[in-house]
Every structure is written in C-alpha cells, then in structure tokens.
Coordinates of C-alpha atoms and ligand atoms in Angstrom, one line a residue:
M322 CA -73.0 -63.6 7.0
F323 CA -76.6 -64.7 7.5
D324 CA -77.4 -66.7 10.6
W325 CA -79.7 -68.8 8.5
L326 CA -80.3 -69.6 4.9
I327 CA -83.8 -71.0 4.3
V328 CA -84.4 -72.7 1.0
G329 CA -88.1 -72.5 -0.1
A330 CA -90.7 -69.9 0.8
G331 CA -93.6 -72.2 1.2
F332 CA -95.3 -73.1 4.5
A333 CA -92.3 -75.0 5.9
G334 CA -89.7 -72.3 5.0
S335 CA -91.9 -69.3 5.9
V336 CA -93.0 -70.5 9.3
L337 CA -89.4 -71.2 10.2
A338 CA -88.3 -67.9 8.9
E339 CA -90.9 -66.2 10.9
R340 CA -90.1 -68.1 14.1
I341 CA -86.3 -67.7 13.9
A342 CA -86.6 -64.0 13.0
S343 CA -89.1 -63.1 15.7
Q344 CA -88.2 -65.5 18.5
R345 CA -84.4 -65.8 18.1
N346 CA -83.8 -62.3 16.6
E347 CA -81.4 -63.9 14.1
S348 CA -81.0 -62.9 10.5
V349 CA -82.6 -65.1 7.8
L350 CA -82.1 -65.2 4.0
L351 CA -85.2 -66.8 2.6
I352 CA -84.8 -67.9 -1.1
D353 CA -87.1 -69.5 -3.6
R354 CA -86.5 -70.4 -7.2
R355 CA -90.0 -69.3 -8.1
S356 CA -90.9 -65.7 -8.6
H357 CA -93.2 -65.6 -5.5
I358 CA -93.5 -66.6 -1.9
G359 CA -96.1 -69.1 -0.6
G360 CA -94.9 -72.2 -2.3
N361 CA -97.7 -74.3 -3.6
A362 CA -100.2 -72.3 -1.6
Y363 CA -99.6 -69.1 -3.5
D364 CA -102.7 -67.3 -4.7
C365 CA -103.0 -64.2 -6.8
Y366 CA -105.6 -62.0 -8.5
N367 CA -105.9 -62.8 -12.2
E368 CA -106.6 -60.4 -15.1
A369 CA -110.4 -60.6 -14.3
G370 CA -109.7 -59.6 -10.7
I371 CA -110.6 -63.1 -9.4
L372 CA -108.4 -64.6 -6.6
I373 CA -107.1 -67.9 -8.0
H374 CA -104.6 -70.5 -6.7
K375 CA -101.8 -70.9 -9.1
Y376 CA -101.1 -74.5 -8.1
G377 CA -104.6 -75.8 -7.7
P378 CA -107.2 -75.6 -4.9
H379 CA -105.9 -75.1 -1.4
I380 CA -108.5 -75.5 1.3
F381 CA -107.4 -75.0 4.9
H382 CA -108.6 -77.5 7.5
T383 CA -107.2 -78.8 10.7
N384 CA -108.0 -80.4 14.1
A385 CA -105.1 -78.7 15.8
Q386 CA -106.0 -75.6 17.7
S387 CA -102.3 -74.7 18.3
I388 CA -101.9 -74.4 14.5
V389 CA -105.0 -72.2 14.1
D390 CA -103.7 -70.0 16.9
Y391 CA -100.3 -69.7 15.3
L392 CA -101.6 -68.7 11.8
S393 CA -104.3 -66.4 13.3
A394 CA -101.5 -64.0 14.1
F395 CA -101.2 -63.4 10.4
T396 CA -104.7 -63.7 9.0
Q397 CA -108.4 -63.5 9.7
W398 CA -110.5 -66.3 8.5
R399 CA -113.5 -66.7 6.2
P400 CA -115.8 -69.6 7.0
Y401 CA -115.8 -72.2 4.2
E402 CA -116.7 -75.9 4.3
H403 CA -115.4 -77.7 1.2
R404 CA -117.9 -79.8 -0.9
V405 CA -116.9 -81.9 -3.9
L406 CA -119.1 -83.6 -6.5
S407 CA -118.0 -86.5 -8.6
Q408 CA -119.2 -87.0 -12.2
V409 CA -120.1 -90.7 -12.2
D410 CA -122.3 -92.5 -14.7
G411 CA -123.5 -89.1 -16.0
Q412 CA -124.6 -87.7 -12.7
L413 CA -122.9 -85.3 -10.2
L414 CA -122.8 -87.2 -6.9
P415 CA -121.4 -86.2 -3.5
I416 CA -117.8 -87.5 -2.7
P417 CA -116.9 -88.8 0.0
I418 CA -119.5 -91.5 -0.7
N419 CA -122.5 -90.9 1.6
L420 CA -126.2 -91.8 1.9
D421 CA -127.2 -89.4 -0.9
T422 CA -124.4 -90.7 -3.2
I423 CA -125.8 -94.2 -3.1
N424 CA -129.5 -93.3 -3.2
K425 CA -129.0 -91.0 -6.2
L426 CA -126.6 -93.4 -8.0
Y427 CA -128.9 -96.4 -7.8
G428 CA -132.3 -94.6 -7.5
L429 CA -132.8 -96.0 -3.9
D430 CA -134.3 -94.6 -0.8
L431 CA -132.1 -96.3 1.8
T432 CA -131.8 -95.2 5.5
S433 CA -128.4 -95.0 7.1
E434 CA -128.9 -98.4 8.7
E435 CA -129.9 -99.9 5.4
L436 CA -126.8 -98.4 3.8
E437 CA -124.6 -100.1 6.5
Q438 CA -126.2 -103.4 5.3
F439 CA -125.7 -102.4 1.7
F440 CA -122.0 -101.8 2.2
A441 CA -121.7 -105.0 4.4
S442 CA -123.1 -107.1 1.6
R443 CA -120.7 -105.6 -1.0
R444 CA -117.4 -105.1 0.8
E445 CA -114.6 -107.6 0.2
T446 CA -112.7 -109.3 2.9
V447 CA -109.1 -108.3 2.7
E448 CA -106.7 -110.1 5.1
E449 CA -104.3 -107.2 5.5
I450 CA -105.2 -103.7 4.2
R451 CA -102.1 -102.5 2.6
T452 CA -103.0 -100.8 -0.7
A453 CA -105.1 -97.9 -1.9
E454 CA -107.3 -100.5 -3.5
D455 CA -107.7 -102.6 -0.3
V456 CA -109.0 -99.6 1.6
V457 CA -111.9 -99.0 -0.7
V458 CA -112.9 -102.5 -1.7
S459 CA -112.9 -103.5 1.9
T460 CA -115.3 -100.6 2.8
V461 CA -117.7 -100.2 -0.1
G462 CA -117.0 -103.1 -2.5
R463 CA -115.5 -103.3 -6.0
E464 CA -118.2 -101.7 -8.0
L465 CA -118.1 -98.4 -6.1
Y466 CA -114.3 -98.6 -6.1
E467 CA -114.3 -98.9 -9.8
K468 CA -116.7 -96.0 -10.4
F469 CA -115.3 -93.5 -7.9
F470 CA -111.6 -94.4 -7.2
R471 CA -109.9 -96.6 -9.7
G472 CA -109.9 -94.3 -12.7
Y473 CA -109.2 -91.1 -10.7
T474 CA -106.3 -92.7 -8.9
R475 CA -104.8 -94.2 -12.1
K476 CA -105.0 -90.7 -13.7
Q477 CA -103.7 -88.9 -10.6
W478 CA -100.8 -91.2 -9.9
G479 CA -100.1 -92.9 -13.2
V480 CA -100.2 -96.3 -11.5
D481 CA -103.0 -98.6 -10.4
P482 CA -104.3 -98.1 -6.8
S483 CA -103.1 -101.7 -6.0
Q484 CA -99.5 -100.2 -6.3
L485 CA -100.0 -97.4 -3.9
N486 CA -100.0 -97.3 -0.1
K487 CA -103.3 -97.4 1.7
S488 CA -102.8 -93.9 3.1
V489 CA -103.6 -92.4 -0.4
T490 CA -107.3 -93.4 -0.5
A491 CA -107.7 -93.5 3.3
R492 CA -107.7 -89.7 3.0
V493 CA -111.2 -89.9 1.7
P494 CA -113.7 -91.3 4.2
T495 CA -117.0 -93.2 3.6
R496 CA -120.1 -92.0 5.3
T497 CA -123.5 -93.5 6.0
D498 CA -125.1 -90.2 6.9
R499 CA -125.8 -87.2 4.7
D500 CA -122.7 -85.2 5.7
D501 CA -121.4 -84.0 2.3
R502 CA -118.4 -82.0 3.5
Y503 CA -115.1 -83.2 2.0
F504 CA -113.3 -82.8 5.4
G505 CA -114.4 -83.7 8.9
D506 CA -112.0 -81.4 10.7
S507 CA -113.1 -79.2 13.5
F508 CA -111.6 -76.0 11.9
Q509 CA -112.5 -75.4 8.2
N510 CA -111.8 -71.8 7.1
M511 CA -110.0 -69.9 4.4
P512 CA -107.5 -67.1 5.1
A513 CA -109.7 -64.1 4.6
G514 CA -107.3 -62.1 2.4
G515 CA -105.8 -65.2 0.7
Y516 CA -102.7 -67.2 1.4
T517 CA -100.2 -64.9 -0.2
R518 CA -101.4 -62.0 2.0
M519 CA -100.9 -64.3 5.1
F520 CA -97.4 -65.2 4.0
E521 CA -96.5 -61.5 3.4
R522 CA -97.5 -60.7 7.0
M523 CA -95.6 -63.7 8.3
L524 CA -92.4 -62.5 6.5
D525 CA -92.7 -58.8 7.3
N526 CA -89.8 -58.7 9.7
P527 CA -86.5 -56.7 9.4
N528 CA -84.5 -59.8 10.2
I529 CA -85.9 -61.6 7.0
K530 CA -84.4 -60.9 3.6
I531 CA -86.2 -62.5 0.7
M532 CA -84.6 -63.4 -2.7
L533 CA -86.9 -64.8 -5.3
Q534 CA -85.9 -66.6 -8.6
T535 CA -82.9 -67.8 -6.7
D536 CA -82.0 -71.5 -6.8
Y537 CA -80.0 -72.9 -3.9
R538 CA -77.9 -74.9 -6.4
D539 CA -76.7 -71.6 -7.9
I540 CA -75.9 -69.6 -4.8
Q541 CA -74.8 -72.2 -2.2
S542 CA -71.1 -71.5 -2.5
R543 CA -71.5 -67.7 -2.9
I544 CA -73.7 -66.7 0.0
P545 CA -72.2 -67.2 3.5
F546 CA -74.6 -68.5 6.2
R547 CA -74.2 -70.4 9.5
R548 CA -77.2 -72.8 9.4
M549 CA -79.7 -73.9 6.9
I550 CA -83.4 -75.0 6.6
Y551 CA -83.9 -76.9 3.4
T552 CA -87.5 -77.5 2.1
G553 CA -86.8 -78.6 -1.5
P554 CA -86.8 -82.2 -2.7
I555 CA -84.4 -84.2 -0.5
D556 CA -82.9 -86.3 -3.4
E557 CA -82.0 -83.1 -5.2
Y558 CA -80.1 -81.9 -2.2
F559 CA -77.9 -85.0 -2.4
D560 CA -77.5 -84.6 -6.2
W561 CA -79.7 -87.7 -6.6
S562 CA -76.7 -89.8 -5.4
L563 CA -79.0 -92.7 -4.4
G564 CA -81.3 -92.4 -7.4
R565 CA -84.4 -90.3 -8.1
L566 CA -87.4 -90.2 -5.7
P567 CA -90.5 -90.0 -7.8
Y568 CA -92.7 -86.9 -7.3
R569 CA -96.0 -86.6 -9.2
S570 CA -96.6 -83.4 -11.0
L571 CA -99.6 -81.6 -12.4
R572 CA -100.2 -79.3 -15.4
F573 CA -102.7 -76.6 -14.5
E574 CA -104.9 -75.1 -17.1
H575 CA -106.3 -71.8 -15.8
V576 CA -109.3 -70.3 -17.7
T577 CA -111.7 -67.5 -17.1
I578 CA -115.2 -67.6 -18.7
D579 CA -118.0 -65.0 -19.2
R580 CA -120.4 -66.8 -16.9
E581 CA -121.3 -66.0 -13.3
Q582 CA -121.1 -69.7 -12.3
F583 CA -119.8 -72.8 -14.0
Q584 CA -120.5 -75.6 -11.5
P585 CA -122.5 -76.0 -8.3
V586 CA -119.5 -76.5 -5.9
A587 CA -115.9 -75.5 -5.8
V588 CA -114.5 -78.8 -7.1
V589 CA -115.9 -81.5 -9.4
N590 CA -114.0 -84.7 -9.8
Y591 CA -113.9 -86.8 -13.0
P592 CA -113.1 -90.4 -12.2
Q593 CA -114.5 -92.0 -15.3
T594 CA -114.0 -89.6 -18.2
E595 CA -111.6 -86.8 -19.3
D596 CA -107.8 -86.5 -19.0
Y597 CA -108.0 -84.0 -16.1
T598 CA -108.8 -85.2 -12.6
R599 CA -110.8 -82.2 -11.4
I600 CA -112.1 -78.7 -12.1
T601 CA -112.0 -76.0 -9.5
E602 CA -114.1 -72.9 -9.5
Y603 CA -112.5 -70.4 -7.1
K604 CA -115.4 -68.1 -6.4
H605 CA -117.0 -70.8 -4.3
L606 CA -113.9 -70.7 -2.0
T607 CA -113.7 -66.9 -1.7
G608 CA -117.3 -65.7 -2.0
Q609 CA -116.2 -63.2 -4.6
Q610 CA -118.9 -61.7 -6.8
S611 CA -118.2 -61.2 -10.5
P612 CA -120.0 -61.6 -13.9
K613 CA -117.0 -63.8 -14.8
T614 CA -115.6 -67.0 -13.2
S615 CA -112.2 -68.6 -13.1
L616 CA -111.5 -72.3 -13.3
T617 CA -108.5 -74.6 -13.1
Y618 CA -108.2 -78.0 -14.8
E619 CA -105.6 -80.4 -13.3
Y620 CA -103.8 -82.7 -15.7
P621 CA -101.5 -85.2 -13.8
T622 CA -98.1 -85.8 -15.3
D623 CA -94.6 -87.1 -14.4
V624 CA -92.7 -84.1 -15.7
G625 CA -92.7 -80.7 -14.2
D626 CA -92.5 -79.3 -10.7
P627 CA -92.6 -81.9 -7.9
Y628 CA -96.0 -81.7 -6.1
Y629 CA -96.7 -85.0 -4.6
P630 CA -94.4 -87.7 -3.1
V631 CA -95.7 -91.0 -4.4
P632 CA -96.6 -93.2 -1.3
R633 CA -95.4 -96.7 -2.1
A634 CA -93.1 -99.0 -0.2
E635 CA -90.1 -98.9 -2.6
N636 CA -90.2 -95.0 -2.6
E637 CA -90.4 -94.9 1.2
A638 CA -87.4 -97.3 1.4
L639 CA -85.4 -95.0 -0.9
Y640 CA -86.5 -91.9 1.1
K641 CA -85.3 -93.7 4.4
R642 CA -81.8 -93.9 2.8
Y643 CA -81.8 -90.2 2.0
E644 CA -83.1 -89.5 5.5
A645 CA -80.1 -91.4 6.9
L646 CA -77.8 -89.2 4.8
A647 CA -79.6 -86.1 6.0
A648 CA -79.2 -87.1 9.7
N649 CA -75.4 -86.8 9.2
V650 CA -75.5 -83.3 7.7
E651 CA -74.7 -80.9 10.5
D652 CA -76.5 -77.6 10.9
V653 CA -79.1 -78.4 8.2
W654 CA -82.7 -79.1 9.0
F655 CA -84.9 -80.8 6.4
V656 CA -88.6 -79.8 6.6
G657 CA -91.8 -79.9 4.5
R658 CA -93.5 -82.1 2.0
L659 CA -90.6 -82.4 -0.5
A660 CA -87.7 -82.6 2.0
T661 CA -89.4 -85.2 4.2
Y662 CA -91.2 -87.0 1.3
R663 CA -94.5 -87.0 3.1
Y664 CA -98.0 -86.5 1.6
Y665 CA -98.7 -83.7 4.1
N666 CA -101.5 -81.1 4.1
M667 CA -100.7 -77.5 4.9
D668 CA -101.6 -77.8 8.6
Q669 CA -99.3 -80.8 9.0
V670 CA -96.4 -78.9 7.4
V671 CA -97.1 -76.0 9.7
G672 CA -97.1 -78.5 12.6
Q673 CA -93.8 -80.0 11.4
A674 CA -92.2 -76.6 11.0
L675 CA -93.3 -75.6 14.5
A676 CA -92.0 -78.9 16.0
T677 CA -88.7 -78.3 14.1
F678 CA -88.4 -74.8 15.6
A679 CA -88.9 -76.3 19.1
R680 CA -86.0 -78.8 18.4
I681 CA -83.8 -75.9 17.2
Q682 CA -84.6 -74.0 20.4
K683 CA -83.5 -77.0 22.4
S684 CA -80.4 -77.8 20.5
L685 CA -79.3 -74.1 20.0
P686 CA -80.2 -72.3 23.2
L687 CA -79.9 -68.6 22.9
A688 CA -77.3 -66.8 25.0
G689 CA -79.0 -65.7 28.2
S690 CA -81.9 -68.1 28.1
T691 CA -82.3 -70.7 30.8
P692 CA -82.5 -74.4 29.9
A693 CA -86.2 -74.3 30.8
E694 CA -86.8 -71.4 28.4
A695 CA -84.8 -73.0 25.7
A696 CA -86.9 -76.2 26.0
E697 CA -90.2 -74.3 25.7
Ligands
LIG136 P1 -93.9 -76.2 -1.0 O1 -95.1 -75.4 -0.9 O2 -93.7 -77.1 -2.2 O3 -92.6 -75.2 -0.9 C1 -91.3 -75.5 -1.3 C2 -90.7 -74.4 -2.0 O4 -89.3 -74.6 -2.1 C3 -91.2 -74.1 -3.4 O5 -91.7 -72.8 -3.5 C4 -90.0 -74.4 -4.3 O6 -90.0 -73.5 -5.4 C5 -88.9 -74.1 -3.3 N1 -87.6 -74.8 -3.7 C6 -87.4 -76.1 -3.9 N2 -86.2 -76.4 -4.2 C7 -85.5 -75.2 -4.3 C8 -84.2 -74.8 -4.6 N3 -83.2 -75.6 -4.9 N4 -83.9 -73.4 -4.5 C9 -84.8 -72.5 -4.2 N5 -86.1 -72.9 -3.9 C10 -86.4 -74.2 -3.9 N6 -103.0 -79.0 1.5 C11 -104.1 -78.7 2.3 O7 -104.0 -78.6 3.5 N7 -105.3 -78.5 1.7 C12 -105.5 -78.6 0.4 O8 -106.6 -78.4 -0.1 C13 -104.4 -78.8 -0.5 N8 -104.5 -78.9 -1.8 C14 -103.4 -79.2 -2.6 C15 -103.6 -79.2 -4.0 C16 -102.5 -79.4 -4.8 C17 -102.7 -79.5 -6.3 C18 -101.2 -79.6 -4.2 C19 -100.0 -79.9 -5.1 C20 -101.0 -79.6 -2.8 C21 -102.1 -79.4 -2.0 N9 -102.0 -79.3 -0.6 C22 -103.1 -79.0 0.2 C23 -100.7 -79.5 0.0 C24 -99.9 -78.2 0.3 O9 -99.6 -77.6 -1.0 C25 -98.6 -78.5 1.0 O10 -98.9 -79.2 2.2 C26 -97.8 -77.3 1.4 O11 -97.9 -76.3 0.4 C27 -96.4 -77.8 1.5 O12 -95.5 -76.7 1.9 P2 -93.9 -76.9 1.8 O13 -93.4 -75.6 2.3 O14 -93.5 -78.2 2.4 O15 -93.7 -77.1 0.2
LIG137 N1 -109.5 -90.2 -4.9 C1 -110.2 -90.9 -5.8 N2 -111.4 -90.3 -6.3 C2 -111.9 -89.2 -5.8 C3 -111.2 -88.5 -4.8 C4 -109.9 -89.0 -4.4 O1 -109.8 -91.9 -6.3 O2 -113.0 -88.7 -6.2 C5 -108.2 -90.8 -4.4 C6 -107.1 -90.4 -5.4 O3 -106.1 -91.4 -5.4 C7 -106.5 -89.2 -4.7 C8 -106.6 -89.6 -3.2 O4 -107.9 -90.3 -3.2 O5 -105.2 -88.9 -5.1 C9 -106.6 -88.4 -2.2 O6 -107.6 -87.5 -2.6 P1 -107.5 -86.0 -2.2 O7 -108.7 -85.3 -2.6 O8 -107.1 -85.9 -0.7 O9 -106.2 -85.5 -3.1 P2 -105.4 -84.1 -3.2 O10 -106.4 -83.0 -2.9 O11 -104.3 -84.2 -2.2 O12 -104.9 -84.1 -4.6

C-alpha cells in the first residue's frame, strides 16, 4: 500500500512527490501516462545532440525568491533573458511593443515622452476592460492591436480576442522605453542542465517510485493507496460528467537544419502570416555551440494533448462546478494547470504545489510533530 498516489510527473506532481517523500518520509507512487517525467517542461537531447523542449519553449522567470530557493536545491542556473521578435509588415520587430517597435514600424524617431502621446492619441476608451481585445485597444489602439495581437490570438486560441478573458493578452506588457525583454521578472534564468535533469534530482528519493506510460484510468482500482494528488485535467477525473472543459492544444514540428543560426533571437512570432504562431530556436536558450540548429514550429489545434485552459467566462463557470465536486472528494488534492484550470506559468505551479504541501502538513500532522511544526 502506497501512502500516496500522484498522478502526473510535471511540476505540480513532482514538487509534491519530492516534498512528501523528503519531509513526511511517506511512500509515493508517481505515475504519468507519458513515457517521461517533467510534464510539459520535459527537455531532451535530439539526434543532433541539441537540447530541445519537446512541448515548446519553456523559459523560467519569477519574482518569488522562495520558489527560486526551492528549485535551487535541484539545479544550478544559466543566465538567460528572453527576447522575442514579431514578424509584422515584413519586418522583425520587438514584442512586447516598445519604443523601438514603433520607431522601426513607422520610420519615426520618437522619444519615450512622445511615444506616450502617440499611444494616448490612438488608444480607445473602453468602459470596462473585460476581454483580450479591450486590454490592447485601450493601451495602444486598434491598428497595433490588429498588427500584433488579433491574428496571433485567433490562431493560438481559435477564437477572436473579444471572446477571451483580458488575462490572456494582459500577459504581454506595453513599454515606452527600449527594454526588449519578454519578461520583467526579477529572476530570469534557465536550469543549467535542463529541466529534465532538475526533475531527476527532485525525484531521486527511495520513497518515490515512478511508473511511466501508466494512465490513472487504467490502474486506479488495481493499485492500493491512501491519498492522492491529481494533476491531470479535472473534467477527465470526473468522467466529463458536467461536460468537457476546453483545453487548447498544439502540434509541434521539430526540425534540425544544417545552419549555425536560423533567426536572431530564441523566438519569432508570426501574427500576420503562416499557420504556425511562432518558431523557437533552442540554441539561444542554452548557449550550445553546434554547426546545426534545432527549431520548433507551433501549430495550434483543438485536438491532441491538453496544454492550455481557455480563459473565458463560460469555461470558468464550468470549472467552478467541477471545483465544487472536487471539494467533496476526500483525501484527493487537485493541483496544477490542468487540474485547477488555470493559465499558470511554471513558477506559479511550483508555488501552488508548495502551498498545497503546506495545507497537507496542516491537515495531516505527522505523528510526533507539534501543532506549530505541522503548521510550518
Ligand atoms: P503538466 O506539465 O501538464 O503535467 C501534467 C502531467 O500529468 C502530464 O505529464 C500528463 O501526461 C500527466 N497526466 C494527465 N492525466 C493523466 C492520467 N490520467 N494518468 C497519468 N498521467 C496523467 N511556463 C513558464 O513558466 N514559462 C514558459 O516559457 C512556458 N512556456 C510554455 C509553452 C508551452 C507551449 C506550454 C504548453 C506551456 C508553457 N508554460 C510555460 C507553462 C508550463 O508548461 C506549465 O506551467 C507547467 O508545465 C504545468 O505543470 P503541471 O504539472 O501543472 O502540468
Ligand atoms: N499574443 C499575441 N501576439 C504576440 C504575443 C502574444 O497576440 O506576439 C497574445 C496571444 O493571445 C497569446 C497571449 O498573448 O496567447 C499570451 O502570450 P504568451 O507569449 O504569454 O503565450 P504562451 O507563451 O503562454 O503561449
């Protein structure tokens, strides 16, 4: 009998496996239906010896020192600040939109103050900012929205930005200075040996047994366990009894070419042309040297593995109904991007898993620990 069954070996499941095994000294069976650990953050060396991310570019960034401290027990870090260019009107321009984006796009020589005026004269008044369209048109105006956001968002999500929650495009800031980093976080680094190496270290504990290519649905009645952490899609856990929650998927096309470099930065976005949303070139992330280079093209689709919850009011309402069902399931904790239907970055999932562990410690104090220790 295992003390815990953990479904899913991504960030949510692996952090909890590590915490439970090391801090509670309890046995964990960690399963994943895929053939590897790491969930969507899994990376591996391809046939050309280049470290690639199987499920698209994963760039680590956070403002939370506690999360950095936690992960630093399992990895060293390589400094990397992410930069993205967007192919707009035939030019490669910095995204997030900044001073250089506008000056290059329109052949201007504005200062930051003049750019403020420029945006002020173009932005639309929106009574209540609710949608992914509202966020952008109320900041930079409709023309820039159409060039940089509308096409990309329609491709990525399969619906118009006016049908999506504001949180989607609010992920991308607008700047009036020349800062061309994609993220503004205080900590921006990549795990030095890659994500999979970091997961291997996290899970290297005699209390943790890992079973891959194992679907919870196939083994649930056959493997005895006391408690469970579930990190798969929440609607699937309940046999879709209230209907399907939409998750957006991607088809990844991985290619390696005989060129040292393909594009000037790690990611180039295609908001106006092509069926793919973006191309990633991994060597920029890792600093690897090679006469070859590896790329990933991302083609959004509705079919395939669930990658993104789709943030819109009706989906959030359906999720709330599943969440209410989940609250009544004893001894099961639902954690992670799929199980809590939240468009979370890696650091947020780590934070959510650590917070869940604190709740577990509180509700299941270990024999011999004082209430104060249990609450820590
Ligand atoms: P997952 O990584 O999805 O892990 C869940 C695991 O559960 C999966 O491995 C799945 O196979 C397994 N599973 C599900 N159901 C079952 C079942 N029934 N039985 C057995 N196993 C099951 N975040 C960032 O911070 N920076 C980025 O740059 C970034 N880029 C991203 C790019 C893409 C294309 C995508 C899709 C996501 C990106 N993310 C990024 C988000 C990041 O991937 C997630 O925040 C994180 O991986 C979520 O971890 P998780 O454990 O919740 O879920
Ligand atoms: N987005 C866009 N154009 C861009 C970049 C982003 O329209 O050039 C929108 C799009 O809807 C995207 C969202 O902003 O899904 C969030 O972008 P992010 O880069 O955070 O997406 P992720 O890396 O999570 O796929």
